Amino acid sequence: MYFLEIKKEHKDFLGAIRHWDNLKVAFETDTIWIKDFSAEQIISTELLQIPYTKLYELKDNLLFEKGKLLPVKKLSSGLLWAPILRALPVSLPMFNHNFFGIDQKIKMVLKPSENVKEAYALLADYEEVKSYILTAPKYRLELLRWVVIDKKVLIIGTPLLPLKGITYWFENDFLIPSGYDFEWNVLAKTLQEKINPSAEDLVLWNTDNTYSKIPIKNIKPLSISSFRLTFS
């Protein structure tokens, strides 16, 4: 059996799993305990992306951090367990993700992800794109948009063209390299509101955690004529 521990001050992050009505919750001083996870829930993205948590496995009333061989502490006796829907009502106060105390800072970084998400954009070299586009049938281009970035061509939309380059998936106005995701994806929407509040840009992320803002007004429909005019 697994137990999750989180401080009460961070309880708003539990909104990501509150709909798992099989869970039970207990309160202890400044700590919240959660139990009755299924095998699928323990390894789910929703659970792994909740910050400030510790996950334990219970053996002989001793708590072992998940994956560790030595016990950390005993499970407190006398905990009163209640269904999560009752213990954490919908009216939880909103957590201000834009403010963190000195000891509450979270660095938003990209990390390799096993979650497969559909590629939505392609960044390719000009010569690679040119050789295809100038001979492509009109129907193959008409659903796509494009913009020039540092002498490279970013093509947006699906189906992607069969070209070599870096592919990206799309979420919250972010173009994120395929095979990567934010370590704390639950905060991605908050990050989007912070760095792109007017939603006037697409934000292209690099694997080194740098990003570029692309004004949406600069992105145009892809066609042979628009490509020729841009590079004429």
PDB file of C-alpha atoms in Angstrom:
ATOM      1  CA  MET A   1       0.000   0.000   0.000  1.00  0.00           C
ATOM      2  CA  TYR A   2       1.252   3.470  -0.895  1.00  0.00           C
ATOM      3  CA  PHE A   3       0.872   6.709   1.059  1.00  0.00           C
ATOM      4  CA  LEU A   4       1.406  10.241  -0.219  1.00  0.00           C
ATOM      5  CA  GLU A   5       2.540  12.997   2.149  1.00  0.00           C
ATOM      6  CA  ILE A   6       2.190  16.716   1.426  1.00  0.00           C
ATOM      7  CA  LYS A   7       2.170  19.826   3.627  1.00  0.00           C
ATOM      8  CA  LYS A   8      -1.201  21.525   4.122  1.00  0.00           C
ATOM      9  CA  GLU A   9       0.176  24.752   2.658  1.00  0.00           C
ATOM     10  CA  HIS A  10       0.485  22.977  -0.698  1.00  0.00           C
ATOM     11  CA  LYS A  11      -2.914  21.268  -0.692  1.00  0.00           C
ATOM     12  CA  ASP A  12      -4.174  23.201  -3.734  1.00  0.00           C
ATOM     13  CA  PHE A  13      -1.897  21.104  -5.925  1.00  0.00           C
ATOM     14  CA  LEU A  14      -4.029  18.088  -5.004  1.00  0.00           C
ATOM     15  CA  GLY A  15      -6.734  19.415  -7.306  1.00  0.00           C
ATOM     16  CA  ALA A  16      -5.032  17.372 -10.042  1.00  0.00           C
ATOM     17  CA  ILE A  17      -6.109  14.090  -8.365  1.00  0.00           C
ATOM     18  CA  ARG A  18      -9.191  15.161  -6.436  1.00  0.00           C
ATOM     19  CA  HIS A  19     -11.427  13.390  -8.977  1.00  0.00           C
ATOM     20  CA  TRP A  20      -9.916  10.012  -7.995  1.00  0.00           C
ATOM     21  CA  ASP A  21     -12.791   9.186  -5.673  1.00  0.00           C
ATOM     22  CA  ASN A  22     -11.209   5.907  -4.496  1.00  0.00           C
ATOM     23  CA  LEU A  23      -8.646   7.845  -2.429  1.00  0.00           C
ATOM     24  CA  LYS A  24      -8.808   8.445   1.319  1.00  0.00           C
ATOM     25  CA  VAL A  25      -7.353  11.491   3.089  1.00  0.00           C
ATOM     26  CA  ALA A  26      -6.254  12.136   6.685  1.00  0.00           C
ATOM     27  CA  PHE A  27      -4.890  15.268   8.364  1.00  0.00           C
ATOM     28  CA  GLU A  28      -2.040  15.360  10.860  1.00  0.00           C
ATOM     29  CA  THR A  29      -0.905  18.724  12.288  1.00  0.00           C
ATOM     30  CA  ASP A  30       0.530  20.471   9.177  1.00  0.00           C
ATOM     31  CA  THR A  31       0.541  17.342   6.987  1.00  0.00           C
ATOM     32  CA  ILE A  32      -1.960  15.708   4.639  1.00  0.00           C
ATOM     33  CA  TRP A  33      -1.835  11.942   4.079  1.00  0.00           C
ATOM     34  CA  ILE A  34      -3.462  10.178   1.118  1.00  0.00           C
ATOM     35  CA  LYS A  35      -3.836   6.425   0.587  1.00  0.00           C
ATOM     36  CA  ASP A  36      -5.618   3.718  -1.473  1.00  0.00           C
ATOM     37  CA  PHE A  37      -3.919   4.497  -4.782  1.00  0.00           C
ATOM     38  CA  SER A  38      -4.376   1.977  -7.565  1.00  0.00           C
ATOM     39  CA  ALA A  39      -1.333   0.568  -9.371  1.00  0.00           C
ATOM     40  CA  GLU A  40      -2.116   2.774 -12.389  1.00  0.00           C
ATOM     41  CA  GLN A  41      -2.499   5.921 -10.293  1.00  0.00           C
ATOM     42  CA  ILE A  42       0.881   5.473  -8.584  1.00  0.00           C
ATOM     43  CA  ILE A  43       2.737   5.795 -11.898  1.00  0.00           C
ATOM     44  CA  SER A  44       0.377   8.301 -13.539  1.00  0.00           C
ATOM     45  CA  THR A  45       1.480  11.663 -14.891  1.00  0.00           C
ATOM     46  CA  GLU A  46      -1.129  13.450 -12.774  1.00  0.00           C
ATOM     47  CA  LEU A  47       0.424  12.158  -9.553  1.00  0.00           C
ATOM     48  CA  LEU A  48       4.086  12.461 -10.532  1.00  0.00           C
ATOM     49  CA  GLN A  49       3.670  16.109 -11.524  1.00  0.00           C
ATOM     50  CA  ILE A  50       2.381  17.256  -8.125  1.00  0.00           C
ATOM     51  CA  PRO A  51       5.222  19.177  -6.406  1.00  0.00           C
ATOM     52  CA  TYR A  52       6.216  19.061  -2.714  1.00  0.00           C
ATOM     53  CA  THR A  53       5.084  15.453  -2.234  1.00  0.00           C
ATOM     54  CA  LYS A  54       6.709  12.356  -0.763  1.00  0.00           C
ATOM     55  CA  LEU A  55       5.517   8.904  -1.731  1.00  0.00           C
ATOM     56  CA  TYR A  56       5.922   6.018   0.692  1.00  0.00           C
ATOM     57  CA  GLU A  57       5.262   2.284   0.667  1.00  0.00           C
ATOM     58  CA  LEU A  58       3.940   0.780   3.909  1.00  0.00           C
ATOM     59  CA  LYS A  59       5.583  -2.417   5.173  1.00  0.00           C
ATOM     60  CA  ASP A  60       4.984  -3.723   8.713  1.00  0.00           C
ATOM     61  CA  ASN A  61       3.680  -0.282   9.696  1.00  0.00           C
ATOM     62  CA  LEU A  62       6.958   1.297   8.544  1.00  0.00           C
ATOM     63  CA  LEU A  63       7.106   3.852   5.739  1.00  0.00           C
ATOM     64  CA  PHE A  64       9.708   3.373   3.006  1.00  0.00           C
ATOM     65  CA  GLU A  65      10.224   6.090   0.414  1.00  0.00           C
ATOM     66  CA  LYS A  66       9.231   4.637  -2.953  1.00  0.00           C
ATOM     67  CA  GLY A  67      12.212   2.771  -4.390  1.00  0.00           C
ATOM     68  CA  LYS A  68      14.266   2.926  -1.164  1.00  0.00           C
ATOM     69  CA  LEU A  69      15.319  -0.037   0.993  1.00  0.00           C
ATOM     70  CA  LEU A  70      15.450   1.583   4.434  1.00  0.00           C
ATOM     71  CA  PRO A  71      12.407   2.766   6.402  1.00  0.00           C
ATOM     72  CA  VAL A  72      11.996   6.475   7.072  1.00  0.00           C
ATOM     73  CA  LYS A  73       9.439   6.502   9.883  1.00  0.00           C
ATOM     74  CA  LYS A  74       6.353   4.851  11.278  1.00  0.00           C
ATOM     75  CA  LEU A  75       2.873   5.632  10.081  1.00  0.00           C
ATOM     76  CA  SER A  76       1.091   7.638  12.748  1.00  0.00           C
ATOM     77  CA  SER A  77      -1.642   5.779  14.553  1.00  0.00           C
ATOM     78  CA  GLY A  78      -5.083   7.235  15.084  1.00  0.00           C
ATOM     79  CA  LEU A  79      -5.392   8.966  11.712  1.00  0.00           C
ATOM     80  CA  LEU A  80      -8.989   9.613  10.698  1.00  0.00           C
ATOM     81  CA  TRP A  81      -9.521   8.790   7.036  1.00  0.00           C
ATOM     82  CA  ALA A  82     -12.200  10.348   4.846  1.00  0.00           C
ATOM     83  CA  PRO A  83     -13.017  10.177   1.113  1.00  0.00           C
ATOM     84  CA  ILE A  84     -10.998  12.732  -0.826  1.00  0.00           C
ATOM     85  CA  LEU A  85     -14.119  14.422  -2.237  1.00  0.00           C
ATOM     86  CA  ARG A  86     -15.285  15.187   1.287  1.00  0.00           C
ATOM     87  CA  ALA A  87     -11.873  15.962   2.791  1.00  0.00           C
ATOM     88  CA  LEU A  88     -10.897  18.361  -0.003  1.00  0.00           C
ATOM     89  CA  PRO A  89     -14.012  20.281  -1.042  1.00  0.00           C
ATOM     90  CA  VAL A  90     -14.239  22.022  -4.410  1.00  0.00           C
ATOM     91  CA  SER A  91     -14.090  25.422  -2.742  1.00  0.00           C
ATOM     92  CA  LEU A  92     -10.387  25.101  -1.933  1.00  0.00           C
ATOM     93  CA  PRO A  93      -8.798  28.560  -1.908  1.00  0.00           C
ATOM     94  CA  MET A  94      -6.903  29.362  -5.100  1.00  0.00           C
ATOM     95  CA  PHE A  95      -3.143  29.001  -4.865  1.00  0.00           C
ATOM     96  CA  ASN A  96      -1.237  31.959  -6.262  1.00  0.00           C
ATOM     97  CA  HIS A  97       1.262  30.218  -8.542  1.00  0.00           C
ATOM     98  CA  ASN A  98       2.834  33.561  -9.419  1.00  0.00           C
ATOM     99  CA  PHE A  99       4.101  34.097  -5.869  1.00  0.00           C
ATOM    100  CA  PHE A 100       6.559  31.825  -4.157  1.00  0.00           C
ATOM    101  CA  GLY A 101       8.280  32.431  -0.860  1.00  0.00           C
ATOM    102  CA  ILE A 102      12.050  32.113  -0.599  1.00  0.00           C
ATOM    103  CA  ASP A 103      11.761  28.404   0.124  1.00  0.00           C
ATOM    104  CA  GLN A 104       8.918  27.792  -2.367  1.00  0.00           C
ATOM    105  CA  LYS A 105      10.500  28.554  -5.729  1.00  0.00           C
ATOM    106  CA  ILE A 106       9.933  26.083  -8.547  1.00  0.00           C
ATOM    107  CA  LYS A 107      12.128  26.209 -11.646  1.00  0.00           C
ATOM    108  CA  MET A 108      10.190  25.289 -14.756  1.00  0.00           C
ATOM    109  CA  VAL A 109      12.444  23.015 -16.793  1.00  0.00           C
ATOM    110  CA  LEU A 110      11.936  20.611 -19.656  1.00  0.00           C
ATOM    111  CA  LYS A 111      12.783  16.961 -19.227  1.00  0.00           C
ATOM    112  CA  PRO A 112      12.515  13.857 -21.439  1.00  0.00           C
ATOM    113  CA  SER A 113       8.992  12.440 -21.355  1.00  0.00           C
ATOM    114  CA  GLU A 114       7.640   9.021 -22.274  1.00  0.00           C
ATOM    115  CA  ASN A 115       4.228  10.483 -23.083  1.00  0.00           C
ATOM    116  CA  VAL A 116       3.732  10.359 -26.841  1.00  0.00           C
ATOM    117  CA  LYS A 117       2.039  13.503 -28.173  1.00  0.00           C
ATOM    118  CA  GLU A 118       1.249  14.353 -31.773  1.00  0.00           C
ATOM    119  CA  ALA A 119       3.803  16.567 -33.487  1.00  0.00           C
ATOM    120  CA  TYR A 120       2.251  19.882 -34.493  1.00  0.00           C
ATOM    121  CA  ALA A 121       5.177  21.906 -35.879  1.00  0.00           C
ATOM    122  CA  LEU A 122       8.487  21.382 -37.662  1.00  0.00           C
ATOM    123  CA  LEU A 123      11.620  23.549 -37.645  1.00  0.00           C
ATOM    124  CA  ALA A 124      13.793  22.820 -40.674  1.00  0.00           C
ATOM    125  CA  ASP A 125      16.655  24.349 -42.661  1.00  0.00           C
ATOM    126  CA  TYR A 126      15.697  26.601 -45.564  1.00  0.00           C
ATOM    127  CA  GLU A 127      17.289  24.432 -48.254  1.00  0.00           C
ATOM    128  CA  GLU A 128      15.527  21.341 -46.906  1.00  0.00           C
ATOM    129  CA  VAL A 129      12.166  23.101 -47.055  1.00  0.00           C
ATOM    130  CA  LYS A 130      12.774  24.779 -50.408  1.00  0.00           C
ATOM    131  CA  SER A 131      13.479  21.532 -52.251  1.00  0.00           C
ATOM    132  CA  TYR A 132      10.106  20.162 -51.154  1.00  0.00           C
ATOM    133  CA  ILE A 133       7.788  23.168 -51.235  1.00  0.00           C
ATOM    134  CA  LEU A 134       8.625  24.420 -54.724  1.00  0.00           C
ATOM    135  CA  THR A 135       7.445  21.122 -56.208  1.00  0.00           C
ATOM    136  CA  ALA A 136       4.711  20.220 -53.701  1.00  0.00           C
ATOM    137  CA  PRO A 137       1.051  19.916 -54.747  1.00  0.00           C
ATOM    138  CA  LYS A 138      -1.160  22.763 -53.498  1.00  0.00           C
ATOM    139  CA  TYR A 139      -3.357  20.505 -51.339  1.00  0.00           C
ATOM    140  CA  ARG A 140      -0.296  19.356 -49.355  1.00  0.00           C
ATOM    141  CA  LEU A 141       0.412  22.902 -48.169  1.00  0.00           C
ATOM    142  CA  GLU A 142      -2.968  24.554 -47.793  1.00  0.00           C
ATOM    143  CA  LEU A 143      -3.616  23.453 -44.185  1.00  0.00           C
ATOM    144  CA  LEU A 144      -0.219  24.628 -42.961  1.00  0.00           C
ATOM    145  CA  ARG A 145       1.190  27.956 -41.731  1.00  0.00           C
ATOM    146  CA  TRP A 146       4.769  29.110 -41.567  1.00  0.00           C
ATOM    147  CA  VAL A 147       7.236  31.731 -40.341  1.00  0.00           C
ATOM    148  CA  VAL A 148      10.978  32.331 -40.715  1.00  0.00           C
ATOM    149  CA  ILE A 149      13.091  32.057 -37.543  1.00  0.00           C
ATOM    150  CA  ASP A 150      16.826  32.768 -37.649  1.00  0.00           C
ATOM    151  CA  LYS A 151      17.185  31.626 -41.271  1.00  0.00           C
ATOM    152  CA  LYS A 152      15.191  28.491 -40.546  1.00  0.00           C
ATOM    153  CA  VAL A 153      11.593  27.736 -41.440  1.00  0.00           C
ATOM    154  CA  LEU A 154       8.967  26.848 -38.843  1.00  0.00           C
ATOM    155  CA  ILE A 155       5.998  25.027 -40.355  1.00  0.00           C
ATOM    156  CA  ILE A 156       2.906  24.749 -38.177  1.00  0.00           C
ATOM    157  CA  GLY A 157      -0.047  22.392 -38.595  1.00  0.00           C
ATOM    158  CA  THR A 158      -0.810  18.819 -39.549  1.00  0.00           C
ATOM    159  CA  PRO A 159      -0.125  16.637 -41.355  1.00  0.00           C
ATOM    160  CA  LEU A 160       3.534  17.642 -41.117  1.00  0.00           C
ATOM    161  CA  LEU A 161       5.683  17.679 -44.207  1.00  0.00           C
ATOM    162  CA  PRO A 162       8.098  14.716 -44.622  1.00  0.00           C
ATOM    163  CA  LEU A 163      11.225  16.769 -43.946  1.00  0.00           C
ATOM    164  CA  LYS A 164      14.227  16.512 -41.624  1.00  0.00           C
ATOM    165  CA  GLY A 165      14.131  18.848 -38.650  1.00  0.00           C
ATOM    166  CA  ILE A 166      13.003  19.336 -35.073  1.00  0.00           C
ATOM    167  CA  THR A 167       9.360  18.563 -34.330  1.00  0.00           C
ATOM    168  CA  TYR A 168       7.217  20.118 -31.598  1.00  0.00           C
ATOM    169  CA  TRP A 169       3.903  19.404 -29.906  1.00  0.00           C
ATOM    170  CA  PHE A 170       1.506  22.170 -28.896  1.00  0.00           C
ATOM    171  CA  GLU A 171      -0.140  23.131 -25.595  1.00  0.00           C
ATOM    172  CA  ASN A 172      -1.021  26.421 -23.865  1.00  0.00           C
ATOM    173  CA  ASP A 173       0.464  28.491 -26.737  1.00  0.00           C
ATOM    174  CA  PHE A 174       3.740  26.579 -26.241  1.00  0.00           C
ATOM    175  CA  LEU A 175       5.587  24.632 -28.921  1.00  0.00           C
ATOM    176  CA  ILE A 176       7.553  22.019 -26.967  1.00  0.00           C
ATOM    177  CA  PRO A 177      10.175  19.698 -28.514  1.00  0.00           C
ATOM    178  CA  SER A 178       8.837  16.216 -29.188  1.00  0.00           C
ATOM    179  CA  GLY A 179       9.843  13.789 -26.461  1.00  0.00           C
ATOM    180  CA  TYR A 180       9.966  16.515 -23.804  1.00  0.00           C
ATOM    181  CA  ASP A 181       7.564  18.032 -21.288  1.00  0.00           C
ATOM    182  CA  PHE A 182       7.774  20.357 -18.299  1.00  0.00           C
ATOM    183  CA  GLU A 183       8.860  18.713 -15.071  1.00  0.00           C
ATOM    184  CA  TRP A 184       5.824  20.332 -13.421  1.00  0.00           C
ATOM    185  CA  ASN A 185       3.333  20.226 -16.293  1.00  0.00           C
ATOM    186  CA  VAL A 186       0.525  21.092 -13.873  1.00  0.00           C
ATOM    187  CA  LEU A 187       1.971  24.636 -13.782  1.00  0.00           C
ATOM    188  CA  ALA A 188       2.298  25.046 -17.564  1.00  0.00           C
ATOM    189  CA  LYS A 189      -0.887  27.096 -17.861  1.00  0.00           C
ATOM    190  CA  THR A 190       0.297  29.440 -15.109  1.00  0.00           C
ATOM    191  CA  LEU A 191       3.643  29.837 -16.891  1.00  0.00           C
ATOM    192  CA  GLN A 192       1.832  30.641 -20.139  1.00  0.00           C
ATOM    193  CA  GLU A 193      -0.198  33.352 -18.403  1.00  0.00           C
ATOM    194  CA  LYS A 194       2.997  34.836 -17.003  1.00  0.00           C
ATOM    195  CA  ILE A 195       5.156  35.003 -20.121  1.00  0.00           C
ATOM    196  CA  ASN A 196       2.412  35.338 -22.755  1.00  0.00           C
ATOM    197  CA  PRO A 197      -0.517  37.006 -20.950  1.00  0.00           C
ATOM    198  CA  SER A 198      -2.031  38.576 -24.060  1.00  0.00           C
ATOM    199  CA  ALA A 199      -1.854  35.299 -26.016  1.00  0.00           C
ATOM    200  CA  GLU A 200      -0.464  37.247 -28.978  1.00  0.00           C
ATOM    201  CA  ASP A 201       2.551  34.960 -29.402  1.00  0.00           C
ATOM    202  CA  LEU A 202       3.523  31.352 -29.809  1.00  0.00           C
ATOM    203  CA  VAL A 203       6.341  30.393 -27.458  1.00  0.00           C
ATOM    204  CA  LEU A 204       8.945  28.096 -28.997  1.00  0.00           C
ATOM    205  CA  TRP A 205      10.856  26.157 -26.320  1.00  0.00           C
ATOM    206  CA  ASN A 206      14.344  24.697 -26.642  1.00  0.00           C
ATOM    207  CA  THR A 207      15.642  21.692 -24.729  1.00  0.00           C
ATOM    208  CA  ASP A 208      18.055  23.963 -22.817  1.00  0.00           C
ATOM    209  CA  ASN A 209      14.975  25.714 -21.292  1.00  0.00           C
ATOM    210  CA  THR A 210      15.367  28.893 -23.355  1.00  0.00           C
ATOM    211  CA  TYR A 211      12.478  30.078 -25.478  1.00  0.00           C
ATOM    212  CA  SER A 212      11.553  32.447 -28.306  1.00  0.00           C
ATOM    213  CA  LYS A 213       8.299  34.364 -28.681  1.00  0.00           C
ATOM    214  CA  ILE A 214       6.814  34.327 -32.172  1.00  0.00           C
ATOM    215  CA  PRO A 215       4.127  36.974 -32.865  1.00  0.00           C
ATOM    216  CA  ILE A 216       1.076  35.162 -34.218  1.00  0.00           C
ATOM    217  CA  LYS A 217       0.488  38.017 -36.663  1.00  0.00           C
ATOM    218  CA  ASN A 218       3.773  37.103 -38.397  1.00  0.00           C
ATOM    219  CA  ILE A 219       2.623  33.549 -39.118  1.00  0.00           C
ATOM    220  CA  LYS A 220       1.087  33.204 -42.580  1.00  0.00           C
ATOM    221  CA  PRO A 221      -0.530  30.494 -44.707  1.00  0.00           C
ATOM    222  CA  LEU A 222       1.990  28.293 -46.465  1.00  0.00           C
ATOM    223  CA  SER A 223       1.982  28.321 -50.248  1.00  0.00           C
ATOM    224  CA  ILE A 224       4.499  28.196 -53.058  1.00  0.00           C
ATOM    225  CA  SER A 225       3.869  31.855 -53.852  1.00  0.00           C
ATOM    226  CA  SER A 226       4.299  33.082 -50.250  1.00  0.00           C
ATOM    227  CA  PHE A 227       7.502  31.070 -49.965  1.00  0.00           C
ATOM    228  CA  ARG A 228       8.918  32.525 -53.187  1.00  0.00           C
ATOM    229  CA  LEU A 229       7.981  36.081 -52.230  1.00  0.00           C
ATOM    230  CA  THR A 230       9.641  35.806 -48.813  1.00  0.00           C
ATOM    231  CA  PHE A 231      12.934  34.552 -50.204  1.00  0.00           C
ATOM    232  CA  SER A 232      12.980  36.492 -53.458  1.00  0.00           C
TER     233      SER A 232
END
